[in-house]
Amino acid sequence: MSSRDGEAELLVASSDATFARLGADVIRGIWDDCPGGATILATGWTPIPVFRELAARHTRGELSTPQCPIVQLDEYVGVEDSDPRSLYAWLDREFLTPLEIDASSVIRLRGTTADSEEECSRFEAAVAAVGGLHLAVLGLGPNGHVGFNEPPSGPTARTRVVPLSPESMASNARYWNGAEVPVEGITAGLDLLLAADVVVLLVAGAHKREILRRSVAGPESPEVPASYLRRVSRLIIVADDDAAAGLTPEEIGSRHQPRI
Ligand code: GLP
């Protein structure tokens, strides 16, 4: 893997428990190093064990409530917080409430405003006002999307409304027990995510193996938006064995630091 500006690291977990622990250790370490740095977080299934590990540490008194602004990564257009499909409600349930984070410290990206362009501008200005992103905790879409930066998305893609691809709609359908998947998302732009000081990319499962390989070892391409994550100052990939299988040190490059 080449990282244009900084370092990149691949941490491979040999079990689900290790994946949760590694992810939590990495995030906690970054918070400790920069307690006030804004943190943007993905929803989706992959981060859940990591969020639950952080929550368990908080419950045991081993981790205090993070003192940083929290930033919403994406949302479905037209979905209210009270809708069971709300991604904000998901973040609240899995992360904010368990860690006792006050909703007032969250920079929202709402999918229900009358003027979505104004919402995107307000969101970008609010993130800039807290000094930009320090940490981005991201998942990897089955088609290489990050947030809802669907292919094709280049490194200058702004915060915007995006039609969801058939792959993303099929993948998101897993979450909602047959309920209709909204056809549009609103997402933090790839440009904003690439400017984060640190990106933690969480990847689990054999079904993510090929897209992870294309993201870290293939050419940069708008067809694989995650391929641009190699540009961030510090990229830490936390993957399980199934997702990382077959990635060779040559493909990953000299900064590969395997951990089991
Ligand atoms: C979704 C979300 C992303 C998420 C990705 C992977 O569509 N918009 O933020 O990271 O797909 O989801 P999962 O972790 O469930 O595979």
mmCIF file of C-alpha atoms and ligand atoms in Angstrom:
data_model
loop_
_atom_site.group_PDB
_atom_site.id
_atom_site.type_symbol
_atom_site.label_atom_id
_atom_site.label_comp_id
_atom_site.label_asym_id
_atom_site.label_seq_id
_atom_site.Cartn_x
_atom_site.Cartn_y
_atom_site.Cartn_z
ATOM 1 C CA MET A 1 0.000 0.000 0.000
ATOM 2 C CA SER A 2 1.318 3.420 -0.711
ATOM 3 C CA SER A 3 0.231 6.399 1.323
ATOM 4 C CA ARG A 4 1.157 9.633 -0.396
ATOM 5 C CA ASP A 5 1.570 11.781 2.673
ATOM 6 C CA GLY A 6 1.892 9.594 5.697
ATOM 7 C CA GLU A 7 1.808 6.149 7.102
ATOM 8 C CA ALA A 8 -0.610 3.312 6.639
ATOM 9 C CA GLU A 9 -1.113 0.279 8.757
ATOM 10 C CA LEU A 10 -3.056 -2.974 8.406
ATOM 11 C CA LEU A 11 -4.129 -4.706 11.595
ATOM 12 C CA VAL A 12 -5.549 -8.173 11.056
ATOM 13 C CA ALA A 13 -7.797 -9.700 13.702
ATOM 14 C CA SER A 14 -7.959 -13.470 14.029
ATOM 15 C CA SER A 15 -11.373 -13.534 15.758
ATOM 16 C CA ASP A 16 -14.502 -11.409 16.165
ATOM 17 C CA ALA A 17 -13.472 -10.555 19.728
ATOM 18 C CA THR A 18 -10.032 -9.468 18.552
ATOM 19 C CA PHE A 19 -11.592 -7.331 15.815
ATOM 20 C CA ALA A 20 -13.730 -5.510 18.385
ATOM 21 C CA ARG A 21 -10.813 -5.092 20.771
ATOM 22 C CA LEU A 22 -8.350 -3.916 18.120
ATOM 23 C CA GLY A 23 -10.837 -1.407 16.713
ATOM 24 C CA ALA A 24 -11.630 -0.083 20.187
ATOM 25 C CA ASP A 25 -7.936 0.121 21.139
ATOM 26 C CA VAL A 26 -7.090 2.083 18.008
ATOM 27 C CA ILE A 27 -9.980 4.549 18.415
ATOM 28 C CA ARG A 28 -9.314 5.019 22.095
ATOM 29 C CA GLY A 29 -5.627 5.681 21.436
ATOM 30 C CA ILE A 30 -6.482 8.360 18.889
ATOM 31 C CA TRP A 31 -8.937 10.013 21.292
ATOM 32 C CA ASP A 32 -6.307 9.954 24.042
ATOM 33 C CA ASP A 33 -3.765 11.626 21.747
ATOM 34 C CA CYS A 34 -6.179 14.353 20.673
ATOM 35 C CA PRO A 35 -9.108 14.584 23.105
ATOM 36 C CA GLY A 36 -10.909 17.452 21.378
ATOM 37 C CA GLY A 37 -10.479 16.340 17.760
ATOM 38 C CA ALA A 38 -13.731 15.920 15.836
ATOM 39 C CA THR A 39 -14.697 12.306 15.102
ATOM 40 C CA ILE A 40 -16.951 11.175 12.244
ATOM 41 C CA LEU A 41 -18.449 7.698 12.471
ATOM 42 C CA ALA A 42 -20.006 5.237 10.046
ATOM 43 C CA THR A 43 -23.012 3.137 10.870
ATOM 44 C CA GLY A 44 -23.551 -0.208 9.098
ATOM 45 C CA TRP A 45 -22.943 -3.616 10.600
ATOM 46 C CA THR A 46 -19.135 -3.644 10.620
ATOM 47 C CA PRO A 47 -18.534 -1.046 13.384
ATOM 48 C CA ILE A 48 -21.156 -2.493 15.747
ATOM 49 C CA PRO A 49 -18.823 -4.875 17.651
ATOM 50 C CA VAL A 50 -16.282 -2.066 18.000
ATOM 51 C CA PHE A 51 -18.917 0.377 19.306
ATOM 52 C CA ARG A 52 -20.157 -2.293 21.739
ATOM 53 C CA GLU A 53 -16.630 -2.879 22.993
ATOM 54 C CA LEU A 54 -16.198 0.870 23.560
ATOM 55 C CA ALA A 55 -19.565 0.957 25.341
ATOM 56 C CA ALA A 56 -18.602 -1.998 27.550
ATOM 57 C CA ARG A 57 -15.379 -0.244 28.532
ATOM 58 C CA HIS A 58 -17.375 2.872 29.352
ATOM 59 C CA THR A 59 -19.818 0.869 31.499
ATOM 60 C CA ARG A 60 -16.905 -0.710 33.367
ATOM 61 C CA GLY A 61 -15.464 2.738 34.046
ATOM 62 C CA GLU A 62 -12.424 2.138 31.819
ATOM 63 C CA LEU A 63 -13.313 4.754 29.210
ATOM 64 C CA SER A 64 -14.803 8.147 29.864
ATOM 65 C CA THR A 65 -17.234 9.868 27.543
ATOM 66 C CA PRO A 66 -15.213 11.234 24.601
ATOM 67 C CA GLN A 67 -14.882 15.001 24.830
ATOM 68 C CA CYS A 68 -14.806 15.627 21.093
ATOM 69 C CA PRO A 69 -17.378 16.862 18.608
ATOM 70 C CA ILE A 70 -19.081 13.878 16.936
ATOM 71 C CA VAL A 71 -19.977 14.197 13.265
ATOM 72 C CA GLN A 72 -22.665 12.285 11.379
ATOM 73 C CA LEU A 73 -21.322 10.620 8.222
ATOM 74 C CA ASP A 74 -24.423 10.021 6.182
ATOM 75 C CA GLU A 75 -28.193 9.673 6.177
ATOM 76 C CA TYR A 76 -31.017 8.615 3.902
ATOM 77 C CA VAL A 77 -32.836 11.448 2.188
ATOM 78 C CA GLY A 78 -36.384 11.880 3.444
ATOM 79 C CA VAL A 79 -35.919 9.785 6.591
ATOM 80 C CA GLU A 80 -36.782 11.373 9.942
ATOM 81 C CA ASP A 81 -35.024 10.509 13.213
ATOM 82 C CA SER A 82 -38.169 8.687 14.323
ATOM 83 C CA ASP A 83 -38.064 6.373 11.271
ATOM 84 C CA PRO A 84 -36.626 2.936 12.153
ATOM 85 C CA ARG A 85 -34.321 3.277 9.135
ATOM 86 C CA SER A 86 -32.722 6.519 10.395
ATOM 87 C CA LEU A 87 -28.927 6.255 10.372
ATOM 88 C CA TYR A 88 -28.744 8.975 13.028
ATOM 89 C CA ALA A 89 -31.018 6.893 15.272
ATOM 90 C CA TRP A 90 -28.666 3.961 14.629
ATOM 91 C CA LEU A 91 -25.651 6.046 15.682
ATOM 92 C CA ASP A 92 -27.558 7.246 18.734
ATOM 93 C CA ARG A 93 -28.544 3.716 19.758
ATOM 94 C CA GLU A 94 -25.155 2.072 19.184
ATOM 95 C CA PHE A 95 -22.757 4.866 20.063
ATOM 96 C CA LEU A 96 -24.069 8.137 21.491
ATOM 97 C CA THR A 97 -26.375 6.800 24.186
ATOM 98 C CA PRO A 98 -24.108 3.944 25.369
ATOM 99 C CA LEU A 99 -21.167 6.353 25.690
ATOM 100 C CA GLU A 100 -23.394 9.060 27.244
ATOM 101 C CA ILE A 101 -22.587 11.586 24.542
ATOM 102 C CA ASP A 102 -24.889 14.582 24.556
ATOM 103 C CA ALA A 103 -26.739 15.038 21.268
ATOM 104 C CA SER A 104 -25.796 18.732 21.378
ATOM 105 C CA SER A 105 -22.166 17.790 20.655
ATOM 106 C CA VAL A 106 -23.152 16.139 17.361
ATOM 107 C CA ILE A 107 -22.793 17.875 14.015
ATOM 108 C CA ARG A 108 -25.800 16.543 12.164
ATOM 109 C CA LEU A 109 -26.282 15.866 8.467
ATOM 110 C CA ARG A 110 -30.017 15.752 7.985
ATOM 111 C CA GLY A 111 -31.842 14.125 5.105
ATOM 112 C CA THR A 112 -35.107 15.959 5.686
ATOM 113 C CA THR A 113 -34.262 19.637 5.162
ATOM 114 C CA ALA A 114 -36.142 21.634 2.536
ATOM 115 C CA ASP A 115 -32.887 22.773 0.937
ATOM 116 C CA SER A 116 -30.288 20.001 0.863
ATOM 117 C CA GLU A 117 -27.610 22.211 -0.725
ATOM 118 C CA GLU A 118 -27.924 24.616 2.175
ATOM 119 C CA GLU A 119 -27.769 21.669 4.600
ATOM 120 C CA CYS A 120 -24.528 20.452 2.978
ATOM 121 C CA SER A 121 -22.976 23.941 3.157
ATOM 122 C CA ARG A 122 -24.043 24.359 6.802
ATOM 123 C CA PHE A 123 -22.582 20.916 7.625
ATOM 124 C CA GLU A 124 -19.238 21.644 5.933
ATOM 125 C CA ALA A 125 -19.015 25.035 7.695
ATOM 126 C CA ALA A 126 -19.799 23.426 11.073
ATOM 127 C CA VAL A 127 -17.045 20.835 10.582
ATOM 128 C CA ALA A 128 -14.602 23.569 9.514
ATOM 129 C CA ALA A 129 -15.553 25.606 12.598
ATOM 130 C CA VAL A 130 -14.374 22.797 14.906
ATOM 131 C CA GLY A 131 -11.063 22.540 13.031
ATOM 132 C CA GLY A 132 -12.000 19.827 10.527
ATOM 133 C CA LEU A 133 -11.991 16.116 11.175
ATOM 134 C CA HIS A 134 -9.362 14.568 13.374
ATOM 135 C CA LEU A 135 -10.645 10.989 13.146
ATOM 136 C CA ALA A 136 -12.858 9.255 10.583
ATOM 137 C CA VAL A 137 -14.106 5.775 11.476
ATOM 138 C CA LEU A 138 -15.343 4.315 8.206
ATOM 139 C CA GLY A 139 -16.764 1.113 6.788
ATOM 140 C CA LEU A 140 -16.295 -0.170 3.258
ATOM 141 C CA GLY A 141 -19.267 -0.526 0.935
ATOM 142 C CA PRO A 142 -19.468 -3.631 -1.249
ATOM 143 C CA ASN A 143 -18.799 -1.442 -4.291
ATOM 144 C CA GLY A 144 -15.996 0.545 -2.631
ATOM 145 C CA HIS A 145 -18.176 3.374 -1.360
ATOM 146 C CA VAL A 146 -17.331 5.240 1.838
ATOM 147 C CA GLY A 147 -20.239 6.960 3.554
ATOM 148 C CA PHE A 148 -22.530 7.289 0.559
ATOM 149 C CA ASN A 149 -19.756 8.408 -1.793
ATOM 150 C CA GLU A 150 -20.925 6.031 -4.482
ATOM 151 C CA PRO A 151 -18.901 5.159 -7.576
ATOM 152 C CA PRO A 152 -18.011 7.268 -9.425
ATOM 153 C CA SER A 153 -16.694 9.598 -6.672
ATOM 154 C CA GLY A 154 -13.348 11.332 -6.938
ATOM 155 C CA PRO A 155 -11.198 12.884 -4.221
ATOM 156 C CA THR A 156 -12.778 16.311 -4.632
ATOM 157 C CA ALA A 157 -16.344 15.035 -4.138
ATOM 158 C CA ARG A 158 -18.185 17.423 -1.815
ATOM 159 C CA THR A 159 -20.871 16.815 0.787
ATOM 160 C CA ARG A 160 -23.989 16.217 -1.281
ATOM 161 C CA VAL A 161 -27.098 14.201 -2.084
ATOM 162 C CA VAL A 162 -26.326 11.012 -4.031
ATOM 163 C CA PRO A 163 -28.613 8.481 -5.747
ATOM 164 C CA LEU A 164 -27.929 5.109 -4.144
ATOM 165 C CA SER A 165 -26.501 2.433 -6.426
ATOM 166 C CA PRO A 166 -28.265 -0.928 -6.837
ATOM 167 C CA GLU A 167 -25.362 -2.568 -4.933
ATOM 168 C CA SER A 168 -25.768 -0.218 -1.982
ATOM 169 C CA MET A 169 -29.527 -0.601 -1.939
ATOM 170 C CA ALA A 170 -29.164 -4.390 -1.936
ATOM 171 C CA SER A 171 -26.535 -4.200 0.794
ATOM 172 C CA ASN A 172 -28.589 -1.754 2.898
ATOM 173 C CA ALA A 173 -31.705 -3.944 2.509
ATOM 174 C CA ARG A 174 -30.026 -6.364 4.977
ATOM 175 C CA TYR A 175 -30.553 -3.793 7.720
ATOM 176 C CA TRP A 176 -34.282 -3.261 7.404
ATOM 177 C CA ASN A 177 -36.057 -6.617 7.350
ATOM 178 C CA GLY A 178 -37.681 -6.117 3.991
ATOM 179 C CA ALA A 179 -38.633 -2.449 4.507
ATOM 180 C CA GLU A 180 -38.080 -0.267 1.480
ATOM 181 C CA VAL A 181 -34.569 1.198 1.164
ATOM 182 C CA PRO A 182 -34.555 4.933 0.404
ATOM 183 C CA VAL A 183 -33.277 5.747 -3.070
ATOM 184 C CA GLU A 184 -31.049 8.694 -2.121
ATOM 185 C CA GLY A 185 -28.458 9.380 0.542
ATOM 186 C CA ILE A 186 -26.798 12.534 1.827
ATOM 187 C CA THR A 187 -23.127 12.072 2.625
ATOM 188 C CA ALA A 188 -20.065 13.835 3.920
ATOM 189 C CA GLY A 189 -17.881 14.365 0.859
ATOM 190 C CA LEU A 190 -14.792 12.339 0.116
ATOM 191 C CA ASP A 191 -12.802 15.609 0.138
ATOM 192 C CA LEU A 192 -13.733 16.172 3.788
ATOM 193 C CA LEU A 193 -12.925 12.569 4.765
ATOM 194 C CA LEU A 194 -9.557 12.629 2.998
ATOM 195 C CA ALA A 195 -8.608 15.729 5.004
ATOM 196 C CA ALA A 196 -9.004 13.861 8.324
ATOM 197 C CA ASP A 197 -5.786 13.451 10.295
ATOM 198 C CA VAL A 198 -6.499 9.754 10.796
ATOM 199 C CA VAL A 199 -8.845 7.344 9.031
ATOM 200 C CA VAL A 200 -9.708 4.019 10.643
ATOM 201 C CA LEU A 201 -11.235 1.717 8.029
ATOM 202 C CA LEU A 202 -13.107 -1.240 9.523
ATOM 203 C CA VAL A 203 -13.530 -4.218 7.178
ATOM 204 C CA ALA A 204 -14.919 -7.642 8.031
ATOM 205 C CA GLY A 205 -16.057 -10.685 6.096
ATOM 206 C CA ALA A 206 -15.029 -12.674 3.039
ATOM 207 C CA HIS A 207 -17.549 -10.715 0.944
ATOM 208 C CA LYS A 208 -15.364 -7.604 1.468
ATOM 209 C CA ARG A 209 -12.093 -9.340 0.499
ATOM 210 C CA GLU A 210 -12.020 -8.436 -3.185
ATOM 211 C CA ILE A 211 -13.155 -4.824 -2.709
ATOM 212 C CA LEU A 212 -10.607 -4.363 0.107
ATOM 213 C CA ARG A 213 -7.879 -5.660 -2.214
ATOM 214 C CA ARG A 214 -8.986 -3.294 -4.964
ATOM 215 C CA SER A 215 -9.123 -0.424 -2.438
ATOM 216 C CA VAL A 216 -5.630 -0.902 -1.029
ATOM 217 C CA ALA A 217 -3.762 -2.595 -3.873
ATOM 218 C CA GLY A 218 -5.516 -1.551 -7.076
ATOM 219 C CA PRO A 219 -5.155 1.743 -8.930
ATOM 220 C CA GLU A 220 -6.837 4.873 -7.565
ATOM 221 C CA SER A 221 -10.128 5.204 -9.372
ATOM 222 C CA PRO A 222 -13.450 7.029 -8.970
ATOM 223 C CA GLU A 223 -14.969 3.583 -9.574
ATOM 224 C CA VAL A 224 -13.520 2.528 -6.194
ATOM 225 C CA PRO A 225 -13.928 5.618 -3.990
ATOM 226 C CA ALA A 226 -12.130 3.901 -1.083
ATOM 227 C CA SER A 227 -8.975 3.702 -3.223
ATOM 228 C CA TYR A 228 -8.396 7.401 -2.417
ATOM 229 C CA LEU A 229 -8.131 6.659 1.310
ATOM 230 C CA ARG A 230 -4.450 5.873 0.654
ATOM 231 C CA ARG A 231 -3.999 9.644 0.392
ATOM 232 C CA VAL A 232 -4.817 10.399 4.017
ATOM 233 C CA SER A 233 -2.074 11.352 6.445
ATOM 234 C CA ARG A 234 -2.590 8.240 8.505
ATOM 235 C CA LEU A 235 -4.676 5.259 7.412
ATOM 236 C CA ILE A 236 -5.266 2.382 9.801
ATOM 237 C CA ILE A 237 -7.152 -0.597 8.380
ATOM 238 C CA VAL A 238 -8.610 -2.964 10.952
ATOM 239 C CA ALA A 239 -9.666 -6.106 9.100
ATOM 240 C CA ASP A 240 -10.613 -9.610 10.066
ATOM 241 C CA ASP A 241 -8.860 -12.668 8.645
ATOM 242 C CA ASP A 242 -11.625 -13.271 6.119
ATOM 243 C CA ALA A 243 -11.402 -9.783 4.628
ATOM 244 C CA ALA A 244 -7.595 -9.591 4.688
ATOM 245 C CA ALA A 245 -6.962 -13.109 3.340
ATOM 246 C CA GLY A 246 -4.686 -13.163 0.329
ATOM 247 C CA LEU A 247 -3.380 -9.609 0.719
ATOM 248 C CA THR A 248 0.361 -9.989 0.270
ATOM 249 C CA PRO A 249 3.006 -7.780 1.869
ATOM 250 C CA GLU A 250 4.072 -6.758 -1.659
ATOM 251 C CA GLU A 251 0.571 -5.497 -2.409
ATOM 252 C CA ILE A 252 0.344 -3.684 0.897
ATOM 253 C CA GLY A 253 3.803 -2.132 0.691
ATOM 254 C CA SER A 254 6.550 -1.364 3.139
ATOM 255 C CA ARG A 255 4.363 0.209 5.802
ATOM 256 C CA HIS A 256 2.436 -3.015 6.344
ATOM 257 C CA GLN A 257 2.547 -3.885 10.043
ATOM 258 C CA PRO A 258 0.631 -7.107 10.598
ATOM 259 C CA ARG A 259 -0.773 -7.709 14.062
ATOM 260 C CA ILE A 260 -2.685 -10.738 15.146
HETATM 261 C C1 GLP B 1 -23.477 1.617 4.044
HETATM 262 C C2 GLP B 1 -23.105 2.961 4.699
HETATM 263 C C3 GLP B 1 -21.649 3.051 4.993
HETATM 264 C C4 GLP B 1 -21.177 1.717 5.551
HETATM 265 C C5 GLP B 1 -21.179 0.710 4.421
HETATM 266 C C6 GLP B 1 -20.801 -0.699 4.839
HETATM 267 O O1 GLP B 1 -24.172 1.796 2.868
HETATM 268 N N1 GLP B 1 -23.526 4.110 3.962
HETATM 269 O O2 GLP B 1 -21.395 4.125 5.904
HETATM 270 O O3 GLP B 1 -19.884 1.851 6.063
HETATM 271 O O4 GLP B 1 -22.413 0.713 3.730
HETATM 272 O O5 GLP B 1 -21.789 -1.292 5.613
HETATM 273 P P1 GLP B 1 -21.605 -2.647 6.417
HETATM 274 O O6 GLP B 1 -20.624 -2.364 7.491
HETATM 275 O O7 GLP B 1 -22.965 -2.975 6.952
HETATM 276 O O8 GLP B 1 -21.102 -3.653 5.449
#
